[in-house]
Tab-separated table of C-alpha atoms and ligand atoms in Angstrom:
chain	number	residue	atom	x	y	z
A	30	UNK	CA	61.872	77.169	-35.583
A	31	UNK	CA	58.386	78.617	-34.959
A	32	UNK	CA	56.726	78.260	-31.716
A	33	UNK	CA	53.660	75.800	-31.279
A	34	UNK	CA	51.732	78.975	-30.543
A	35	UNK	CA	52.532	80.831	-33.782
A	36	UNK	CA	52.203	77.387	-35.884
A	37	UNK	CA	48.507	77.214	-34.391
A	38	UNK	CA	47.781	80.828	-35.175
A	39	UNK	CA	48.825	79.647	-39.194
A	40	UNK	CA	45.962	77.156	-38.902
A	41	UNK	CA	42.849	78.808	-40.828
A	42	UNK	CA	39.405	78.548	-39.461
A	43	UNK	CA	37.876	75.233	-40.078
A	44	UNK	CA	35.952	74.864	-42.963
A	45	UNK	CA	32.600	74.215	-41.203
A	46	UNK	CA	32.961	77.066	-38.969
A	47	UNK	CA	33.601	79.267	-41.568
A	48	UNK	CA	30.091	78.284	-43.305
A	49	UNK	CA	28.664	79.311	-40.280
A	50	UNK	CA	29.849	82.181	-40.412
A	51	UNK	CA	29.263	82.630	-43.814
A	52	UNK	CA	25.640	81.732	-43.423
A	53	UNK	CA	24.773	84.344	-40.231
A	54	UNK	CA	22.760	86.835	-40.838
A	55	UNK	CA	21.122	84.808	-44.228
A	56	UNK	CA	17.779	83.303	-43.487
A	57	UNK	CA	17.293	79.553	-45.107
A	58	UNK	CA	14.239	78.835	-47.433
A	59	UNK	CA	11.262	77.780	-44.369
A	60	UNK	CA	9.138	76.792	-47.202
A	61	UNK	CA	11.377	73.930	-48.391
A	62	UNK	CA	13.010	70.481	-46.256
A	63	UNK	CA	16.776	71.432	-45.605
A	64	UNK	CA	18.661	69.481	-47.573
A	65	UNK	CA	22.294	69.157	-45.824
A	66	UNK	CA	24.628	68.379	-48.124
A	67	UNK	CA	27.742	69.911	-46.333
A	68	UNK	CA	29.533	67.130	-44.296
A	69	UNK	CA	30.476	64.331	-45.709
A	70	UNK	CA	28.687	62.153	-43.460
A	71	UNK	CA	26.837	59.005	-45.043
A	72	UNK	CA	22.925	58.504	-44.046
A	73	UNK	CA	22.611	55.174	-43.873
A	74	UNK	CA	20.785	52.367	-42.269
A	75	UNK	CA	23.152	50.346	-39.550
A	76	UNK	CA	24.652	47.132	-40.894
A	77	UNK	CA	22.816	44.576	-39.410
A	78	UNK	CA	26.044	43.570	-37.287
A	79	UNK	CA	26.381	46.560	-35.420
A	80	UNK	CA	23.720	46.316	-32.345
A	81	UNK	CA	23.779	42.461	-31.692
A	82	UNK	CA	28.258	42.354	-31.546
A	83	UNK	CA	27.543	45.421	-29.296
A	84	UNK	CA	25.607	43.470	-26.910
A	85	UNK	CA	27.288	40.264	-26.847
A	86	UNK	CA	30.789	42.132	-26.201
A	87	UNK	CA	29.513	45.003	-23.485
A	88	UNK	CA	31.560	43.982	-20.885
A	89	UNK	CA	34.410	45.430	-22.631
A	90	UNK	CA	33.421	48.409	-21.715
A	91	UNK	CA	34.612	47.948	-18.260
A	92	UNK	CA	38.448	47.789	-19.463
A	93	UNK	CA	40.945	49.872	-21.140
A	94	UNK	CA	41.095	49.204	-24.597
A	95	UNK	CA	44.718	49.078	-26.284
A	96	UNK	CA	45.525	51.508	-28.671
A	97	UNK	CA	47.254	49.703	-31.198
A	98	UNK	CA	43.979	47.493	-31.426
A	99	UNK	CA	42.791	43.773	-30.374
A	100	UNK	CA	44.343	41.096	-32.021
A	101	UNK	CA	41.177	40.370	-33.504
A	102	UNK	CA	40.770	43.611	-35.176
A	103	UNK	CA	44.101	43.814	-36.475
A	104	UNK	CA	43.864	40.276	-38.355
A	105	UNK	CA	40.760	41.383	-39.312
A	106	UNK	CA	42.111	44.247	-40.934
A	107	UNK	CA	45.020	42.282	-42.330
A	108	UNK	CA	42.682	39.793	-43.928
A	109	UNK	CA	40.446	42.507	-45.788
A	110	UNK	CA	43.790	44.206	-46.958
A	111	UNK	CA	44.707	40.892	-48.479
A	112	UNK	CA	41.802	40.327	-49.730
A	113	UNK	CA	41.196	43.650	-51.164
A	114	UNK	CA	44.022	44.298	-53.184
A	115	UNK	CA	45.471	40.596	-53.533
A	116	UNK	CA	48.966	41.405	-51.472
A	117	UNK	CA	50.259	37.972	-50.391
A	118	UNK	CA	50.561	38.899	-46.370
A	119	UNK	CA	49.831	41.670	-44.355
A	120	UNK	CA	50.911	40.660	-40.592
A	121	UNK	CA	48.631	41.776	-38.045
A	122	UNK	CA	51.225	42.007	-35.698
A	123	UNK	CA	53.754	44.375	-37.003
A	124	UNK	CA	52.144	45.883	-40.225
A	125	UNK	CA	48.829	47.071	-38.873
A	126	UNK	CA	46.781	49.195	-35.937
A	127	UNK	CA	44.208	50.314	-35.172
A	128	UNK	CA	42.844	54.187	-35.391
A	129	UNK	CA	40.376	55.956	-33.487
A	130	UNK	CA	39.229	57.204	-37.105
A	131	UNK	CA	41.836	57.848	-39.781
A	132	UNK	CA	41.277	62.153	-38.820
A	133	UNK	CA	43.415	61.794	-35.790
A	134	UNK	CA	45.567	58.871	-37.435
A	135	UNK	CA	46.229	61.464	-40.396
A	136	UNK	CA	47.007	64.417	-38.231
A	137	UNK	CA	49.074	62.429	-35.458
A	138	UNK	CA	51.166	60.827	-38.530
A	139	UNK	CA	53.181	63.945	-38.910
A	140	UNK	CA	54.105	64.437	-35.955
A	141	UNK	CA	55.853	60.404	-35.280
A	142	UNK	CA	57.158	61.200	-39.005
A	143	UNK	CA	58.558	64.088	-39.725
A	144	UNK	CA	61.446	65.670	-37.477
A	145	UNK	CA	62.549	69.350	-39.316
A	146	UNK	CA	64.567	70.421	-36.666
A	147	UNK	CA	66.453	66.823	-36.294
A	148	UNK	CA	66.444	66.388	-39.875
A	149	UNK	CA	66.456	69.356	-41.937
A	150	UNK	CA	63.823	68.144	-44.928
A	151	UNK	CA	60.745	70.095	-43.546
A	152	UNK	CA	58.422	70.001	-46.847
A	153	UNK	CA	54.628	67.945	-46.471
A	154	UNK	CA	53.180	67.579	-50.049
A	155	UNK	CA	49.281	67.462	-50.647
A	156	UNK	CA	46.682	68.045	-52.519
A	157	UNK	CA	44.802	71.172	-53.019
A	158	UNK	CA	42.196	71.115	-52.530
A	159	UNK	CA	42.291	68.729	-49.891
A	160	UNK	CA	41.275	67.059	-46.406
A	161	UNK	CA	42.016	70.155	-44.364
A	162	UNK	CA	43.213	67.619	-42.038
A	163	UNK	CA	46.459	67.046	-44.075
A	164	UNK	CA	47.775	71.112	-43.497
A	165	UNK	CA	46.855	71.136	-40.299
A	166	UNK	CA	49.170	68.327	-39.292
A	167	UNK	CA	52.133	69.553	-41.531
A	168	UNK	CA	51.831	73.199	-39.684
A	169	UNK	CA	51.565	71.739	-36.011
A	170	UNK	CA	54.433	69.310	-36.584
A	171	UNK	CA	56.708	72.080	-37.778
A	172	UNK	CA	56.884	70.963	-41.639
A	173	UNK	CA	56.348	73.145	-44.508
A	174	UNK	CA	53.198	72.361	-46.450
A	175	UNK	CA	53.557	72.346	-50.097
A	176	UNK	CA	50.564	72.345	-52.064
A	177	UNK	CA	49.857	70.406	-55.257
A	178	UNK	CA	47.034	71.850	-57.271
A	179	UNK	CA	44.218	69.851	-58.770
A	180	UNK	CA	42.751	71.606	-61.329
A	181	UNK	CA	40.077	70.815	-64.293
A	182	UNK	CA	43.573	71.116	-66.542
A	183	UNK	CA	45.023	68.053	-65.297
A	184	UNK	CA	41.955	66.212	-64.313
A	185	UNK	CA	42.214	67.508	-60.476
A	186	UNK	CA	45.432	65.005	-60.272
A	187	UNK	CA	48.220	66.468	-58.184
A	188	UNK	CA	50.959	67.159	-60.762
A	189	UNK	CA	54.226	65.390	-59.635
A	190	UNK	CA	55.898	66.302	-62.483
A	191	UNK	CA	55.171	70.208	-61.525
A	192	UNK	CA	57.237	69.889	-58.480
A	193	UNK	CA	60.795	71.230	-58.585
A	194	UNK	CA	63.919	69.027	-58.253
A	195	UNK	CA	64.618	71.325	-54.847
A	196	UNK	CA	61.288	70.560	-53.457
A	197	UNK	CA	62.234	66.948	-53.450
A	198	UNK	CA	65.045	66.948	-51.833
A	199	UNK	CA	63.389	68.495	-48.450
A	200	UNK	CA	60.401	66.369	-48.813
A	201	UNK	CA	60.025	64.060	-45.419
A	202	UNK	CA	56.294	63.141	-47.117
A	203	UNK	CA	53.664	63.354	-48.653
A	204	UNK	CA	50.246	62.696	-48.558
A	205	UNK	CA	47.610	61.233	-51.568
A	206	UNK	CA	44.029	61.019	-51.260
A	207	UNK	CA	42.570	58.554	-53.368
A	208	UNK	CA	39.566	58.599	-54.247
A	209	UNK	CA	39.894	62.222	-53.370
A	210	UNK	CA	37.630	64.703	-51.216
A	211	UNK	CA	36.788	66.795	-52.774
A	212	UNK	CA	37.244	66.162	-56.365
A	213	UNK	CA	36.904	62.598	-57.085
A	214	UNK	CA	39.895	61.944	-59.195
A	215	UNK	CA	41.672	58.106	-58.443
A	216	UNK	CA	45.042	57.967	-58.310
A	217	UNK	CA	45.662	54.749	-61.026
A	218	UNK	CA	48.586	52.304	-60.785
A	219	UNK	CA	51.440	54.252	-62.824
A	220	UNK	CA	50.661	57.636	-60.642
A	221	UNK	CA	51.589	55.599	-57.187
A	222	UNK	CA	54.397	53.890	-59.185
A	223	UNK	CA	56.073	57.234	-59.813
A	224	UNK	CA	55.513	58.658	-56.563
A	225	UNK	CA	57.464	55.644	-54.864
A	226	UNK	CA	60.004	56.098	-57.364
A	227	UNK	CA	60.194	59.635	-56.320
A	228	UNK	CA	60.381	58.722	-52.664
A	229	UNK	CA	63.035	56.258	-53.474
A	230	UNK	CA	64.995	58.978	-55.123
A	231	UNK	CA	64.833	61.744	-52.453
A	232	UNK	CA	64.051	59.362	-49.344
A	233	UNK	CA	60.443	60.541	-48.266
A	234	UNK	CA	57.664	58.615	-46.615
A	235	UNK	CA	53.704	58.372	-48.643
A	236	UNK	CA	50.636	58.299	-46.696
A	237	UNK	CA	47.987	57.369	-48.657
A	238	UNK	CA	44.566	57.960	-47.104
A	239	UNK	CA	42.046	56.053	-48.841
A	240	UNK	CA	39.531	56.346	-47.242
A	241	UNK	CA	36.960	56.506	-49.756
A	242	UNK	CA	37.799	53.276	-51.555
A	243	UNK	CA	34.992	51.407	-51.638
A	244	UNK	CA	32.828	53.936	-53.178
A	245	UNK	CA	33.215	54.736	-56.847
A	246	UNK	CA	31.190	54.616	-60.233
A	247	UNK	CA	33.184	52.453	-62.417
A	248	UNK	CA	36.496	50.848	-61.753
A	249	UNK	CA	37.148	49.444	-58.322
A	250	UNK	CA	40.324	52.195	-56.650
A	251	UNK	CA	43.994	50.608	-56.850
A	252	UNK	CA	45.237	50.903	-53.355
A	253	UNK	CA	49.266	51.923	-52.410
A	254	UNK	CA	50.355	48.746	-51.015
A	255	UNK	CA	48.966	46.797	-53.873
A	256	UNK	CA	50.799	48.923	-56.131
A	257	UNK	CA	53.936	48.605	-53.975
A	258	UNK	CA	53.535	45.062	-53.936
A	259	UNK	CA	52.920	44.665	-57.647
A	260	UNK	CA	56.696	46.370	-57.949
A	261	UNK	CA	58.475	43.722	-55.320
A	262	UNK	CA	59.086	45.710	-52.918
A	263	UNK	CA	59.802	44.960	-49.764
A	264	UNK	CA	57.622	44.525	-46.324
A	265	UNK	CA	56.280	47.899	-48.318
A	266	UNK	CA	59.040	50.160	-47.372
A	267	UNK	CA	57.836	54.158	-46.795
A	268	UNK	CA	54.415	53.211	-47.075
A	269	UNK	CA	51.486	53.740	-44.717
A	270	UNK	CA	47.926	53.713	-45.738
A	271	UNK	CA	44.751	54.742	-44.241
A	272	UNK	CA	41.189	53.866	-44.328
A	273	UNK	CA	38.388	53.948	-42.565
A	274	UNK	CA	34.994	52.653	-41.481
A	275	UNK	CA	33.318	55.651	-41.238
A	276	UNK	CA	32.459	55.954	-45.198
A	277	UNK	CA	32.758	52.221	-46.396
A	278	UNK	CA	30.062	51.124	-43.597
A	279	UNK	CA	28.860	54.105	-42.690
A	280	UNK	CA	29.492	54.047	-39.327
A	281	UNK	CA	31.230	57.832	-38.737
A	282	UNK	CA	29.927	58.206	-35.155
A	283	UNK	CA	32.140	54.998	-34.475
A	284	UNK	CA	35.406	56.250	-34.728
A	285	UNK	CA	37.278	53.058	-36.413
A	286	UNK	CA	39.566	52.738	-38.978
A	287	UNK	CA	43.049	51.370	-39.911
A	288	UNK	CA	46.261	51.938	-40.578
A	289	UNK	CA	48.638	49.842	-42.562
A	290	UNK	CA	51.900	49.162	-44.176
A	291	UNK	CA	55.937	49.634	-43.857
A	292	UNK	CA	56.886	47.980	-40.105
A	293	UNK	CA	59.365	50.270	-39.161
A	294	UNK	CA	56.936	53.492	-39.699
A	295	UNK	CA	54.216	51.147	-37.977
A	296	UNK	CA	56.457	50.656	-34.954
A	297	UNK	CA	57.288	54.600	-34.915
A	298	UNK	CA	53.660	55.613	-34.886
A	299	UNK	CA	52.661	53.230	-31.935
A	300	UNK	CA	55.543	54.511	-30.201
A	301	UNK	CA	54.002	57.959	-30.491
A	302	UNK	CA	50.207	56.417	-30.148
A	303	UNK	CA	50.687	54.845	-26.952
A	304	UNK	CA	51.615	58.278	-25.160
A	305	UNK	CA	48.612	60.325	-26.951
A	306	UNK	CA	46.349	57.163	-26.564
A	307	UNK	CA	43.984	57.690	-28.967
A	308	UNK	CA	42.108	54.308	-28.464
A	309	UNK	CA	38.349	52.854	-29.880
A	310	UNK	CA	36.505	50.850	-27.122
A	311	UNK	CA	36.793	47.481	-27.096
A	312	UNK	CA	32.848	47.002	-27.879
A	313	UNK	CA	33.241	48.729	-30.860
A	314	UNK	CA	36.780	47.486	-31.929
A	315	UNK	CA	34.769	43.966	-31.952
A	316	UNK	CA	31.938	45.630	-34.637
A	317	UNK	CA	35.141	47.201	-36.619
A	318	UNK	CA	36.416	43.524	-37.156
A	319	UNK	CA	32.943	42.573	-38.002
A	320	UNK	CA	32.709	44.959	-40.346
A	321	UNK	CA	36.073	44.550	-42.232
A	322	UNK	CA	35.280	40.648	-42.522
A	323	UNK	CA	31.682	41.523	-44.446
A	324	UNK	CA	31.458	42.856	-47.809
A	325	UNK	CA	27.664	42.453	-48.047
A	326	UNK	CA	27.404	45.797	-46.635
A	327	UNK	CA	29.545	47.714	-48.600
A	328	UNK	CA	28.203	46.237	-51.912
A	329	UNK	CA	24.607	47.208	-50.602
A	330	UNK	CA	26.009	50.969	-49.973
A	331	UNK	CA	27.714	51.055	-53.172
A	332	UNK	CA	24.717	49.858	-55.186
A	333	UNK	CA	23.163	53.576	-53.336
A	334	UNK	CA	26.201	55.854	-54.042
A	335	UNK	CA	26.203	54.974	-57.322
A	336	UNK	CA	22.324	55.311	-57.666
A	337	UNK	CA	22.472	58.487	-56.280
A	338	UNK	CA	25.381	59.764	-58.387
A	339	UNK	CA	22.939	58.382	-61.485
A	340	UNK	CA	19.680	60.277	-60.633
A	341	UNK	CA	21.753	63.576	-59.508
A	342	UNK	CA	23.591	64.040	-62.644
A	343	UNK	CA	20.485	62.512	-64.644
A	344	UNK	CA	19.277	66.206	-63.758
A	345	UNK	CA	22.071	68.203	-63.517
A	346	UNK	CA	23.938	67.522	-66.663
A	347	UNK	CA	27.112	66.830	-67.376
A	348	UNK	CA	27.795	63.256	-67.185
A	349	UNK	CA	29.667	63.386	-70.304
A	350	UNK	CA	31.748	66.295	-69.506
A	351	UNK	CA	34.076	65.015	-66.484
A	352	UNK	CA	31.908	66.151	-64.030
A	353	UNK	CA	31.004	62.517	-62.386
A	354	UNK	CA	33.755	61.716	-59.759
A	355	UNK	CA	35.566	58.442	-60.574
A	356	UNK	CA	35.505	58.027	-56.539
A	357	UNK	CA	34.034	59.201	-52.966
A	358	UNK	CA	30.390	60.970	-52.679
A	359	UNK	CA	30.930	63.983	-53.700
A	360	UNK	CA	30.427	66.065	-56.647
A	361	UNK	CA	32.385	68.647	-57.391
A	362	UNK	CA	31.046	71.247	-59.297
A	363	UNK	CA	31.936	74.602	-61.218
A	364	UNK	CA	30.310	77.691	-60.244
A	365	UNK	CA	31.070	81.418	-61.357
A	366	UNK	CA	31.401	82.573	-57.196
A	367	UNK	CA	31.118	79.596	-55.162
A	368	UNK	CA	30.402	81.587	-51.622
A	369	UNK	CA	27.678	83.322	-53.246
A	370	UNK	CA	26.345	80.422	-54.784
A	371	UNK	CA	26.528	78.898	-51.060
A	372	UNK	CA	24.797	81.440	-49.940
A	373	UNK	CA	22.362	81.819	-52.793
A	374	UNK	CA	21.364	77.756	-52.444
A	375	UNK	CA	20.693	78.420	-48.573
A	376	UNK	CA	18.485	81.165	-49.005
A	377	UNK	CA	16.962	80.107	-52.110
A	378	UNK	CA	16.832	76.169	-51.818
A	379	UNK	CA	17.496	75.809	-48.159
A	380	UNK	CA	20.523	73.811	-49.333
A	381	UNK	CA	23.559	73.790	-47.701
A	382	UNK	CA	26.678	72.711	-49.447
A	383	UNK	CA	30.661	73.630	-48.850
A	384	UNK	CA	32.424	76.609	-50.902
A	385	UNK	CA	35.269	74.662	-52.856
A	386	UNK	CA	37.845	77.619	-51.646
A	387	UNK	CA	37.414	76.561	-48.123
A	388	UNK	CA	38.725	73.190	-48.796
A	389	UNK	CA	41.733	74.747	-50.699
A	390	UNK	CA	44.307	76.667	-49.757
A	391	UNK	CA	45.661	80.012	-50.815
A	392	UNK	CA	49.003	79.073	-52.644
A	393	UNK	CA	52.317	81.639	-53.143
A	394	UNK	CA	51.007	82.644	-56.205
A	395	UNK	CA	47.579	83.910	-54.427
A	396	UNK	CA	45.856	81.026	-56.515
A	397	UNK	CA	43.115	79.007	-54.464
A	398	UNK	CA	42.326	76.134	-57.079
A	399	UNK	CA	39.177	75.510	-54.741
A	400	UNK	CA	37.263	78.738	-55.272
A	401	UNK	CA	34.849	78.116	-58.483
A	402	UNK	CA	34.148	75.118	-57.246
A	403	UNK	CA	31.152	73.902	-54.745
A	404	UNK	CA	31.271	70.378	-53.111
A	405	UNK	CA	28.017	68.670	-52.263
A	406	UNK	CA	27.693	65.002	-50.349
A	407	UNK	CA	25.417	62.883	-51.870
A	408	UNK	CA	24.878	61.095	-48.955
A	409	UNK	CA	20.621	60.755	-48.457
A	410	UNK	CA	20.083	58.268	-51.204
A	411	UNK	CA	19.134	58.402	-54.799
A	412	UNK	CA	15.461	60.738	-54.241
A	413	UNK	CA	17.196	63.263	-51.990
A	414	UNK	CA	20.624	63.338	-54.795
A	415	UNK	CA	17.349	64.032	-57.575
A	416	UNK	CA	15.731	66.823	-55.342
A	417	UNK	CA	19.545	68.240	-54.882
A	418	UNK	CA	20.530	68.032	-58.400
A	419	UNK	CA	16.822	70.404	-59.114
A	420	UNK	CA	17.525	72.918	-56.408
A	421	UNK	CA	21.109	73.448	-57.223
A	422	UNK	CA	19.985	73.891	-60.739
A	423	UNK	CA	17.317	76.683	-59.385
A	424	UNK	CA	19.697	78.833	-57.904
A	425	UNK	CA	20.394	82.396	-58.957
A	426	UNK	CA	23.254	84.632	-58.341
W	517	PLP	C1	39.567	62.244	-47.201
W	517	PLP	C2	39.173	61.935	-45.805
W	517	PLP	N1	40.056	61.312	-45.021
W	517	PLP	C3	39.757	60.998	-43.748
W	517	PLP	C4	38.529	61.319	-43.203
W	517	PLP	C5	38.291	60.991	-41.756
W	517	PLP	O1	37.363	60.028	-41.553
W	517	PLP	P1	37.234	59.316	-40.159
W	517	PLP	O2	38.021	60.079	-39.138
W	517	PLP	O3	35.795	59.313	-39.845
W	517	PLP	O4	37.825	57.953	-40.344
W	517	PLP	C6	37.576	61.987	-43.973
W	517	PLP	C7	36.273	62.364	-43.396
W	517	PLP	O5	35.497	63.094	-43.909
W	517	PLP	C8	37.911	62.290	-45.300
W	517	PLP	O6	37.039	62.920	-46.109
């Protein structure tokens, strides 16, 4: 067993840090607006809600809020989930909490679930490329990540069927992102039915982090739980999902977002929550439940994601071709060298967008399905996604 120490020196430079890098010593375009299309952070006006449930609740901020959530949040939460996906009863009590945004809830979830040295089934499945938040929490909690490529090939869906028999049987979990960052592809109904029939098989846990479900150009995102319901099973056994408030109303700087499904994982993970705390003041756990009980919001944001999607590849091309995600904001898009195209749209279009190899790891066979890929947010409305789409078509390498 590896020391924490050596597990944190695995842990590659965070993506962001590494653009900076990238970018020193390259001097942006001064005679054109930046354009920062790099995080994945929407730009959008406050929901009305937000300031006025602030005020009338800022005495809260004189008390320890609980971890696991008011009671008003987590019905709150249980009712959208309901609502959302149709599931008969989600019970606030013992199926749901509360996260300090799903980044913490996603790397903390490895650690209350998967025990290598207890139980000797060390492997973490994920995508790649993925949420880099995913291998980071598989490394630090002593697992062995296991990377599932998403390529143009299979329409960037992580290939179960690629994954050998042996690989199974040391899987504790795995993780799906649907609608993905980076590439967009949705996970439909059959794909979650076979992974639950895999985890069935060789007794693993799925955490689904869909985050990104509200936003997507055509069909509305089948969730996990809906799926699991849709099968009978029961209370939603080995299934925890994720989602958060930080994309779906736009509130990042928040920190709110939930976590649902199987009781007995729910009850292991607030075990492990209420030591490491991670808690959302109570003002602001009032807004979250305000915010999960109003769709008007989210249709207003979608109506601008999917405008913006429209006028970028209205310049760019390619609408046709694949290259509009089904889900999330991003595009993804092919490039011959994507750090020198990164570097190229900086300095040419004072653009700044993410080299797809930094979201992807580096796998045995010294493959990074990432590189040849850029990701750019769309995340300034539908003029901005225009003025990206004509710069990123202006750049030479
Ligand atoms: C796929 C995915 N999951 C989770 C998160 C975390 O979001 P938050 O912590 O704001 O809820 C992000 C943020 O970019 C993301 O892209």
């Amino acid at each position: 067993m590896q020391s924490n120490q050596v597990r944190l020196e695995q842990l590659g430079t965070y993506p962001f840090e590494r653009l900076k890098a990238l970018f020193s010593g390259h001097i942006r375009n001064i005679d054109l607006t930046p354009i920062d299309a790099g995080a994945g952070e929407p730009r959008l006006p406050l929901p009305s809600f937000v300031a006025e449930t602030i005020a009338s609740n800022l005495d809260g901020f004189s008390k320890y809020p609980s971890t696991v959530g008011s009671p008003q949040l987590r019905q709150a939460i249980a009712d959208w989930l309901e609502k959302r996906y149709g599931l008969q009863h989600v019970d606030a009590a013992s199926q749901v909490l509360s996260a300090n945004g799903t980044r913490e809830a996603l790397f903390a979830i490895a650690h209350a679930l998967i025990n290598p040295e207890a139980n000797p089934k060390p492997n973490v499945l994920m995508p790649n490329p993925m949420y880099q938040i995913y291998l980071g929490a598989a490394l630090t909690a002593g697992g062995n990540p296991v990377f599932l490529p998403c390529t143009a090939d299979n329409r960037f869906a992580p290939d179960l069927e690629a994954v050998a028999e042996s690989v199974w049987r040391n899987t504790a979990l795995v993780y799906v992102c649907s609608p993905s960052n980076p590439t967009g592809w949705i996970a439909d109904a059959d794909y979650f039915t076979r992974l639950l029939a895999l985890a069935d098989e060789h007794d693993f846990y799925i955490v689904s982090d869909e985050c990104y479900s509200e936003i997507y150009w055509d069909e509305k995102p089948v969730g996990l739980l809906q799926v699991a319901e849709s099968l009978g099973r029961d209370g939603f056994s080995r299934c925890l999902v994720m989602n958060s408030l930080s994309k779906r109303s736009a509130l990042p700087g928040m920190r709110s977002g939930l976590i649902a499904g199987d009781a007995q994982l729910i009850k292991r993970f607030a075990k492990l929550r209420s030591y490491t705390g991670p808690a959302t003041p109570l003002p602001l756990q009032a807004v979250a439940a305000a915010a999960w009980s109003d769709e008007t919001h989210v249709q207003d944001h979608l109506a601008v994601y999917r405008q913006s999607l429209q006028a970028f590849f209205d310049i760019y091309g390619g609408i046709d071709d694949g290259k509009i995600p089904a889900g999330s904001f991003f595009v993804w898009l092919p490039v011959e060298d994507d750090e020198a195209f990164a570097v190229a749209a900086y300095e040419q279009q004072a653009v700044t967008i993410l080299p797809g190899s930094y979201l992807s790891a580096t796998d045995a066979d010294g493959v990074n399905p990432g590189s040849g890929f850029i990701r750019a947010a769309l995340v300034d409305g539908p003029e901005r996604a225009a003025e990206l789409a004509r710069r990123l078509c202006a750049v030479r390498i």
